[in-house]
């Protein structure tokens, strides 16, 4: 039971980072990306490769993962600068689908469908952090750092600029804001952090394959942000806890066969997303928008 | 011959894509709702047909059942999901997320009752015959061709000749005109969902009897419709249909150059390229920004 | 006019499809002078602003600031050169507080933080507070922009511009729909600014405000500039007034 809870808490920390980083795009900048699992995956694969071939030090692997994910996020920044609305959603979907295929097919980099196995236990500066408890502390520390950085940035001028261009791009421009630079920057920062989440994920599972980085995962991440409350600091975390606890809660219900839990879970978060958009579009934590 | 064979397969896939995407484009054009739950309409129709046939209904009745359920789902989404949202806020993304969620829920529901695997029924139509040396074509190809031609002719006639059809086109181009025609926007939007959802049905039935259907097709159909709508030019039904055909061809023809695993990715390369370099699509009007 | 030309648009045109929204218009803004743009609905006034600020690109013509071309610059570059504008539909940052609306208007650096450290931040806070005091919004600093009353949103739109300290203001119907008391406060805001040397161009339908504030009037109709001159010249022209009030003579 304890082992189960530690595992759950670790996953909550990892997905908490991922959802918080996605919230930078969706909630603050109004960039509706459905390709976040792609960058989660890039982080995981890079960390796994670094751990397998260079060094099992978490700091090295996570830094490499974050930098590569941040750099490759320019593929997402490009359409974000050129198009918006439906077009950008479509572009990010296209990107996610291409990435899934590449993850499954680029055997030399990703191990193909079989994935990368035997990722060594994480170490930090020579210390072993592989035990579940130690790794949970590491994951929570990463989450805390992410939240602190995001909170500081979003309460500062960067956050204000993003919200300004989300609320009115033309007015933001009229006050000297370089919309292209800001959008590029937020995409890079968001993907940098999800790269770290990917690195934690790779060490935690000791195995990564394409299954974890598909369109479904992107949708789950989006659901976490939106159900919790986009554009708030704690919303994504609430969403992560809600969605990750769901399978556990469902397994206590005797009338659901164990094999169907995944399906029931999918139904619940799908229906929840729809219901929230109808009755409370700002999410569980979000402020009500008020009448215009 | 391989290339011709692939082209034939591509045209068959593409025709079904064209119909389904045209439905999505019609809904989007008339109501500005990015109805990504359209993929769920597709699998709903497919499974309804399958179930009805297995219950012993004649195929024509089974098609009727599929049509009825697809239309009902479209109307449900319009009346109980999109309209309430548009009443209080209606930002593009809110509607999109609601649609997405409903699509996922419907997919899960179908999976819960029918399982996640392929389901199909065998009909004599799918047995391929050699029409030229080395070129195999199943009779279902001709059926699909006939259905697509008839349906498109009917839809075009409807949109161009009838009062309501003109209203649908006006809805996307110039809502002011509606009042002049004395049509209600609410009724027309319901009509768009009826027509658009109905357009997913032939593709769903033909897919069920040829390759078989699975719940995960929901996402695939959604992606293809979306890609075709963007590539064709948002707002253009004809563009979406052409693009659907084009994407079906691309998916099948690339197999002659790369492994089959890459074939779906090819559509998305096309989609991505269009968004970056020609965001107005094949036939779209200006207005990507 | 005795003062030098600060900002000029020369022979600019722009059409949308077949609709020539602005045709061969020349407008010169002289330093410290209040120029009013008048004309009926659809005359092309807002479009002219958009062409100057880079929100739209002209089909033909030149736009110069102190003799140097700013044609083709992106709107944020134009803004950084000291041209502040308001929008007819305001375009406030709706989800942000009044305070943050104004603060964000003076944080143009597209980086994770603004340069200048804590003293820079303190200076900006002071600027925000001054702008809020001037517009009477100080008490509402924490209110979200979407929760403001109509008049308050109009003044918030002005506060963002005041805070920038820009030497040129382009105001698009800033006083429309205001009650007389608010209108008087608005007039005072503009007077104070011009006294401090700000150059103002003002789109305004209300002739009282125009006569009160404007040193010059440029009259637009159907994309063309029909006349320009002192208020008494323009407002004394029966033909222009007739066009203005829609009694077009053929
Ligand atoms: N982005 C655009 N696309 C198409 N047409 C436009 C666009 N912007 C303006 N127009 C057209 O240009 C003409 C001039 O519009 P503009 O908004 O400049 O008028 P205005 O003088 O500001 O009027 P008002 O007093 O109503 O604000 C109008 O016919 C308008 O429809
Ligand atoms: Mg105007």
PDB file of N, CA and C in Angstrom, chain B residues 155-208:
ATOM      1  N   UNK B 155     -25.893  16.602 -52.088  1.00  0.00           N
ATOM      2  CA  UNK B 155     -25.539  17.694 -51.180  1.00  0.00           C
ATOM      3  C   UNK B 155     -25.364  19.002 -51.949  1.00  0.00           C
ATOM      4  N   UNK B 156     -24.705  18.909 -53.096  1.00  0.00           N
ATOM      5  CA  UNK B 156     -24.504  20.141 -53.879  1.00  0.00           C
ATOM      6  C   UNK B 156     -25.837  20.720 -54.310  1.00  0.00           C
ATOM      7  N   UNK B 157     -26.709  19.821 -54.790  1.00  0.00           N
ATOM      8  CA  UNK B 157     -28.035  20.293 -55.202  1.00  0.00           C
ATOM      9  C   UNK B 157     -28.729  20.980 -54.040  1.00  0.00           C
ATOM     10  N   UNK B 158     -28.649  20.317 -52.884  1.00  0.00           N
ATOM     11  CA  UNK B 158     -29.334  20.859 -51.716  1.00  0.00           C
ATOM     12  C   UNK B 158     -28.787  22.254 -51.370  1.00  0.00           C
ATOM     13  N   UNK B 159     -27.452  22.357 -51.369  1.00  0.00           N
ATOM     14  CA  UNK B 159     -26.846  23.627 -50.947  1.00  0.00           C
ATOM     15  C   UNK B 159     -27.089  24.727 -51.964  1.00  0.00           C
ATOM     16  N   UNK B 160     -27.203  24.342 -53.243  1.00  0.00           N
ATOM     17  CA  UNK B 160     -27.304  25.388 -54.255  1.00  0.00           C
ATOM     18  C   UNK B 160     -28.736  25.730 -54.649  1.00  0.00           C
ATOM     19  N   UNK B 161     -29.630  24.768 -54.486  1.00  0.00           N
ATOM     20  CA  UNK B 161     -30.970  24.976 -55.024  1.00  0.00           C
ATOM     21  C   UNK B 161     -32.043  25.260 -53.976  1.00  0.00           C
ATOM     22  N   UNK B 162     -31.829  24.828 -52.753  1.00  0.00           N
ATOM     23  CA  UNK B 162     -32.930  24.984 -51.804  1.00  0.00           C
ATOM     24  C   UNK B 162     -32.742  26.226 -50.946  1.00  0.00           C
ATOM     25  N   UNK B 163     -33.841  26.671 -50.439  1.00  0.00           N
ATOM     26  CA  UNK B 163     -33.881  27.810 -49.534  1.00  0.00           C
ATOM     27  C   UNK B 163     -32.963  27.574 -48.322  1.00  0.00           C
ATOM     28  N   UNK B 164     -33.146  26.407 -47.712  1.00  0.00           N
ATOM     29  CA  UNK B 164     -32.361  26.083 -46.516  1.00  0.00           C
ATOM     30  C   UNK B 164     -30.879  25.948 -46.850  1.00  0.00           C
ATOM     31  N   UNK B 165     -30.596  25.390 -48.021  1.00  0.00           N
ATOM     32  CA  UNK B 165     -29.209  25.224 -48.417  1.00  0.00           C
ATOM     33  C   UNK B 165     -28.523  26.568 -48.587  1.00  0.00           C
ATOM     34  N   UNK B 166     -29.224  27.494 -49.231  1.00  0.00           N
ATOM     35  CA  UNK B 166     -28.669  28.847 -49.374  1.00  0.00           C
ATOM     36  C   UNK B 166     -28.469  29.466 -47.997  1.00  0.00           C
ATOM     37  N   UNK B 167     -29.427  29.193 -47.107  1.00  0.00           N
ATOM     38  CA  UNK B 167     -29.308  29.710 -45.748  1.00  0.00           C
ATOM     39  C   UNK B 167     -28.062  29.203 -45.068  1.00  0.00           C
ATOM     40  N   UNK B 168     -27.768  27.909 -45.258  1.00  0.00           N
ATOM     41  CA  UNK B 168     -26.570  27.327 -44.647  1.00  0.00           C
ATOM     42  C   UNK B 168     -25.323  28.036 -45.135  1.00  0.00           C
ATOM     43  N   UNK B 169     -25.296  28.316 -46.439  1.00  0.00           N
ATOM     44  CA  UNK B 169     -24.104  28.982 -46.970  1.00  0.00           C
ATOM     45  C   UNK B 169     -24.032  30.414 -46.469  1.00  0.00           C
ATOM     46  N   UNK B 170     -25.196  31.038 -46.363  1.00  0.00           N
ATOM     47  CA  UNK B 170     -25.208  32.413 -45.877  1.00  0.00           C
ATOM     48  C   UNK B 170     -24.731  32.472 -44.429  1.00  0.00           C
ATOM     49  N   UNK B 171     -25.073  31.423 -43.675  1.00  0.00           N
ATOM     50  CA  UNK B 171     -24.720  31.404 -42.254  1.00  0.00           C
ATOM     51  C   UNK B 171     -23.226  31.601 -42.058  1.00  0.00           C
ATOM     52  N   UNK B 172     -22.421  30.990 -42.948  1.00  0.00           N
ATOM     53  CA  UNK B 172     -20.983  31.131 -42.786  1.00  0.00           C
ATOM     54  C   UNK B 172     -20.490  32.429 -43.403  1.00  0.00           C
ATOM     55  N   UNK B 173     -21.136  32.880 -44.473  1.00  0.00           N
ATOM     56  CA  UNK B 173     -20.585  34.030 -45.171  1.00  0.00           C
ATOM     57  C   UNK B 173     -21.124  35.353 -44.681  1.00  0.00           C
ATOM     58  N   UNK B 174     -22.397  35.365 -44.383  1.00  0.00           N
ATOM     59  CA  UNK B 174     -23.003  36.643 -44.070  1.00  0.00           C
ATOM     60  C   UNK B 174     -24.279  36.456 -43.251  1.00  0.00           C
ATOM     61  N   UNK B 175     -24.106  36.342 -41.930  1.00  0.00           N
ATOM     62  CA  UNK B 175     -25.258  36.078 -41.070  1.00  0.00           C
ATOM     63  C   UNK B 175     -26.366  37.129 -41.226  1.00  0.00           C
ATOM     64  N   UNK B 176     -25.978  38.338 -41.654  1.00  0.00           N
ATOM     65  CA  UNK B 176     -26.984  39.386 -41.839  1.00  0.00           C
ATOM     66  C   UNK B 176     -28.046  38.960 -42.846  1.00  0.00           C
ATOM     67  N   UNK B 177     -27.548  38.237 -43.866  1.00  0.00           N
ATOM     68  CA  UNK B 177     -28.419  37.823 -44.947  1.00  0.00           C
ATOM     69  C   UNK B 177     -29.563  36.945 -44.456  1.00  0.00           C
ATOM     70  N   UNK B 178     -29.285  36.198 -43.377  1.00  0.00           N
ATOM     71  CA  UNK B 178     -30.280  35.262 -42.866  1.00  0.00           C
ATOM     72  C   UNK B 178     -31.594  35.957 -42.570  1.00  0.00           C
ATOM     73  N   UNK B 179     -31.446  37.094 -41.910  1.00  0.00           N
ATOM     74  CA  UNK B 179     -32.650  37.794 -41.505  1.00  0.00           C
ATOM     75  C   UNK B 179     -33.471  38.178 -42.744  1.00  0.00           C
ATOM     76  N   UNK B 180     -32.731  38.572 -43.783  1.00  0.00           N
ATOM     77  CA  UNK B 180     -33.419  38.926 -45.014  1.00  0.00           C
ATOM     78  C   UNK B 180     -34.188  37.728 -45.570  1.00  0.00           C
ATOM     79  N   UNK B 181     -33.598  36.547 -45.439  1.00  0.00           N
ATOM     80  CA  UNK B 181     -34.263  35.339 -45.926  1.00  0.00           C
ATOM     81  C   UNK B 181     -35.369  34.874 -44.988  1.00  0.00           C
ATOM     82  N   UNK B 182     -35.379  35.404 -43.782  1.00  0.00           N
ATOM     83  CA  UNK B 182     -36.378  34.967 -42.822  1.00  0.00           C
ATOM     84  C   UNK B 182     -36.102  33.568 -42.290  1.00  0.00           C
ATOM     85  N   UNK B 183     -34.797  33.222 -42.152  1.00  0.00           N
ATOM     86  CA  UNK B 183     -34.459  31.900 -41.637  1.00  0.00           C
ATOM     87  C   UNK B 183     -33.916  32.036 -40.224  1.00  0.00           C
ATOM     88  N   UNK B 184     -34.094  30.996 -39.416  1.00  0.00           N
ATOM     89  CA  UNK B 184     -33.575  31.077 -38.063  1.00  0.00           C
ATOM     90  C   UNK B 184     -32.202  30.418 -37.988  1.00  0.00           C
ATOM     91  N   UNK B 185     -31.258  31.126 -37.408  1.00  0.00           N
ATOM     92  CA  UNK B 185     -29.890  30.621 -37.324  1.00  0.00           C
ATOM     93  C   UNK B 185     -29.844  29.335 -36.510  1.00  0.00           C
ATOM     94  N   UNK B 186     -30.704  29.259 -35.507  1.00  0.00           N
ATOM     95  CA  UNK B 186     -30.711  28.096 -34.636  1.00  0.00           C
ATOM     96  C   UNK B 186     -31.129  26.840 -35.401  1.00  0.00           C
ATOM     97  N   UNK B 187     -32.198  26.976 -36.201  1.00  0.00           N
ATOM     98  CA  UNK B 187     -32.654  25.831 -36.985  1.00  0.00           C
ATOM     99  C   UNK B 187     -31.609  25.427 -38.003  1.00  0.00           C
ATOM    100  N   UNK B 188     -30.973  26.431 -38.613  1.00  0.00           N
ATOM    101  CA  UNK B 188     -29.984  26.123 -39.636  1.00  0.00           C
ATOM    102  C   UNK B 188     -28.796  25.412 -39.034  1.00  0.00           C
ATOM    103  N   UNK B 189     -28.414  25.816 -37.812  1.00  0.00           N
ATOM    104  CA  UNK B 189     -27.265  25.148 -37.223  1.00  0.00           C
ATOM    105  C   UNK B 189     -27.624  23.697 -36.926  1.00  0.00           C
ATOM    106  N   UNK B 190     -28.859  23.448 -36.479  1.00  0.00           N
ATOM    107  CA  UNK B 190     -29.300  22.059 -36.293  1.00  0.00           C
ATOM    108  C   UNK B 190     -29.234  21.305 -37.622  1.00  0.00           C
ATOM    109  N   UNK B 191     -29.666  21.982 -38.675  1.00  0.00           N
ATOM    110  CA  UNK B 191     -29.638  21.352 -39.993  1.00  0.00           C
ATOM    111  C   UNK B 191     -28.210  21.000 -40.408  1.00  0.00           C
ATOM    112  N   UNK B 192     -27.274  21.914 -40.106  1.00  0.00           N
ATOM    113  CA  UNK B 192     -25.874  21.650 -40.447  1.00  0.00           C
ATOM    114  C   UNK B 192     -25.387  20.401 -39.722  1.00  0.00           C
ATOM    115  N   UNK B 193     -25.787  20.247 -38.467  1.00  0.00           N
ATOM    116  CA  UNK B 193     -25.344  19.062 -37.732  1.00  0.00           C
ATOM    117  C   UNK B 193     -26.001  17.793 -38.278  1.00  0.00           C
ATOM    118  N   UNK B 194     -27.251  17.897 -38.691  1.00  0.00           N
ATOM    119  CA  UNK B 194     -27.914  16.734 -39.275  1.00  0.00           C
ATOM    120  C   UNK B 194     -27.184  16.307 -40.546  1.00  0.00           C
ATOM    121  N   UNK B 195     -26.996  17.260 -41.443  1.00  0.00           N
ATOM    122  CA  UNK B 195     -26.360  16.943 -42.724  1.00  0.00           C
ATOM    123  C   UNK B 195     -24.924  16.478 -42.526  1.00  0.00           C
ATOM    124  N   UNK B 196     -24.183  17.237 -41.729  1.00  0.00           N
ATOM    125  CA  UNK B 196     -22.771  16.930 -41.521  1.00  0.00           C
ATOM    126  C   UNK B 196     -22.603  15.546 -40.916  1.00  0.00           C
ATOM    127  N   UNK B 197     -23.414  15.233 -39.911  1.00  0.00           N
ATOM    128  CA  UNK B 197     -23.299  13.920 -39.273  1.00  0.00           C
ATOM    129  C   UNK B 197     -23.707  12.822 -40.241  1.00  0.00           C
ATOM    130  N   UNK B 198     -24.734  13.098 -41.030  1.00  0.00           N
ATOM    131  CA  UNK B 198     -25.176  12.083 -41.986  1.00  0.00           C
ATOM    132  C   UNK B 198     -24.065  11.761 -42.981  1.00  0.00           C
ATOM    133  N   UNK B 199     -23.263  12.764 -43.300  1.00  0.00           N
ATOM    134  CA  UNK B 199     -22.189  12.543 -44.273  1.00  0.00           C
ATOM    135  C   UNK B 199     -21.118  11.582 -43.750  1.00  0.00           C
ATOM    136  N   UNK B 200     -21.072  11.372 -42.435  1.00  0.00           N
ATOM    137  CA  UNK B 200     -20.082  10.436 -41.905  1.00  0.00           C
ATOM    138  C   UNK B 200     -20.550   8.996 -42.062  1.00  0.00           C
ATOM    139  N   UNK B 201     -21.848   8.806 -42.298  1.00  0.00           N
ATOM    140  CA  UNK B 201     -22.410   7.449 -42.250  1.00  0.00           C
ATOM    141  C   UNK B 201     -21.939   6.532 -43.391  1.00  0.00           C
ATOM    142  N   UNK B 202     -21.997   6.996 -44.661  1.00  0.00           N
ATOM    143  CA  UNK B 202     -21.560   6.075 -45.722  1.00  0.00           C
ATOM    144  C   UNK B 202     -20.128   5.599 -45.514  1.00  0.00           C
ATOM    145  N   UNK B 203     -19.249   6.519 -45.147  1.00  0.00           N
ATOM    146  CA  UNK B 203     -17.853   6.142 -44.910  1.00  0.00           C
ATOM    147  C   UNK B 203     -17.756   5.112 -43.800  1.00  0.00           C
ATOM    148  N   UNK B 204     -18.541   5.310 -42.743  1.00  0.00           N
ATOM    149  CA  UNK B 204     -18.472   4.400 -41.603  1.00  0.00           C
ATOM    150  C   UNK B 204     -18.925   3.004 -42.013  1.00  0.00           C
ATOM    151  N   UNK B 205     -20.035   2.934 -42.742  1.00  0.00           N
ATOM    152  CA  UNK B 205     -20.557   1.618 -43.129  1.00  0.00           C
ATOM    153  C   UNK B 205     -19.595   0.915 -44.078  1.00  0.00           C
ATOM    154  N   UNK B 206     -19.108   1.657 -45.063  1.00  0.00           N
ATOM    155  CA  UNK B 206     -18.213   1.030 -46.033  1.00  0.00           C
ATOM    156  C   UNK B 206     -16.905   0.615 -45.374  1.00  0.00           C
ATOM    157  N   UNK B 207     -16.421   1.398 -44.419  1.00  0.00           N
ATOM    158  CA  UNK B 207     -15.208   1.006 -43.709  1.00  0.00           C
ATOM    159  C   UNK B 207     -15.466  -0.267 -42.904  1.00  0.00           C
ATOM    160  N   UNK B 208     -16.633  -0.336 -42.275  1.00  0.00           N
ATOM    161  CA  UNK B 208     -16.952  -1.507 -41.466  1.00  0.00           C
ATOM    162  C   UNK B 208     -16.948  -2.780 -42.294  1.00  0.00           C
TER     163      UNK B 208
END
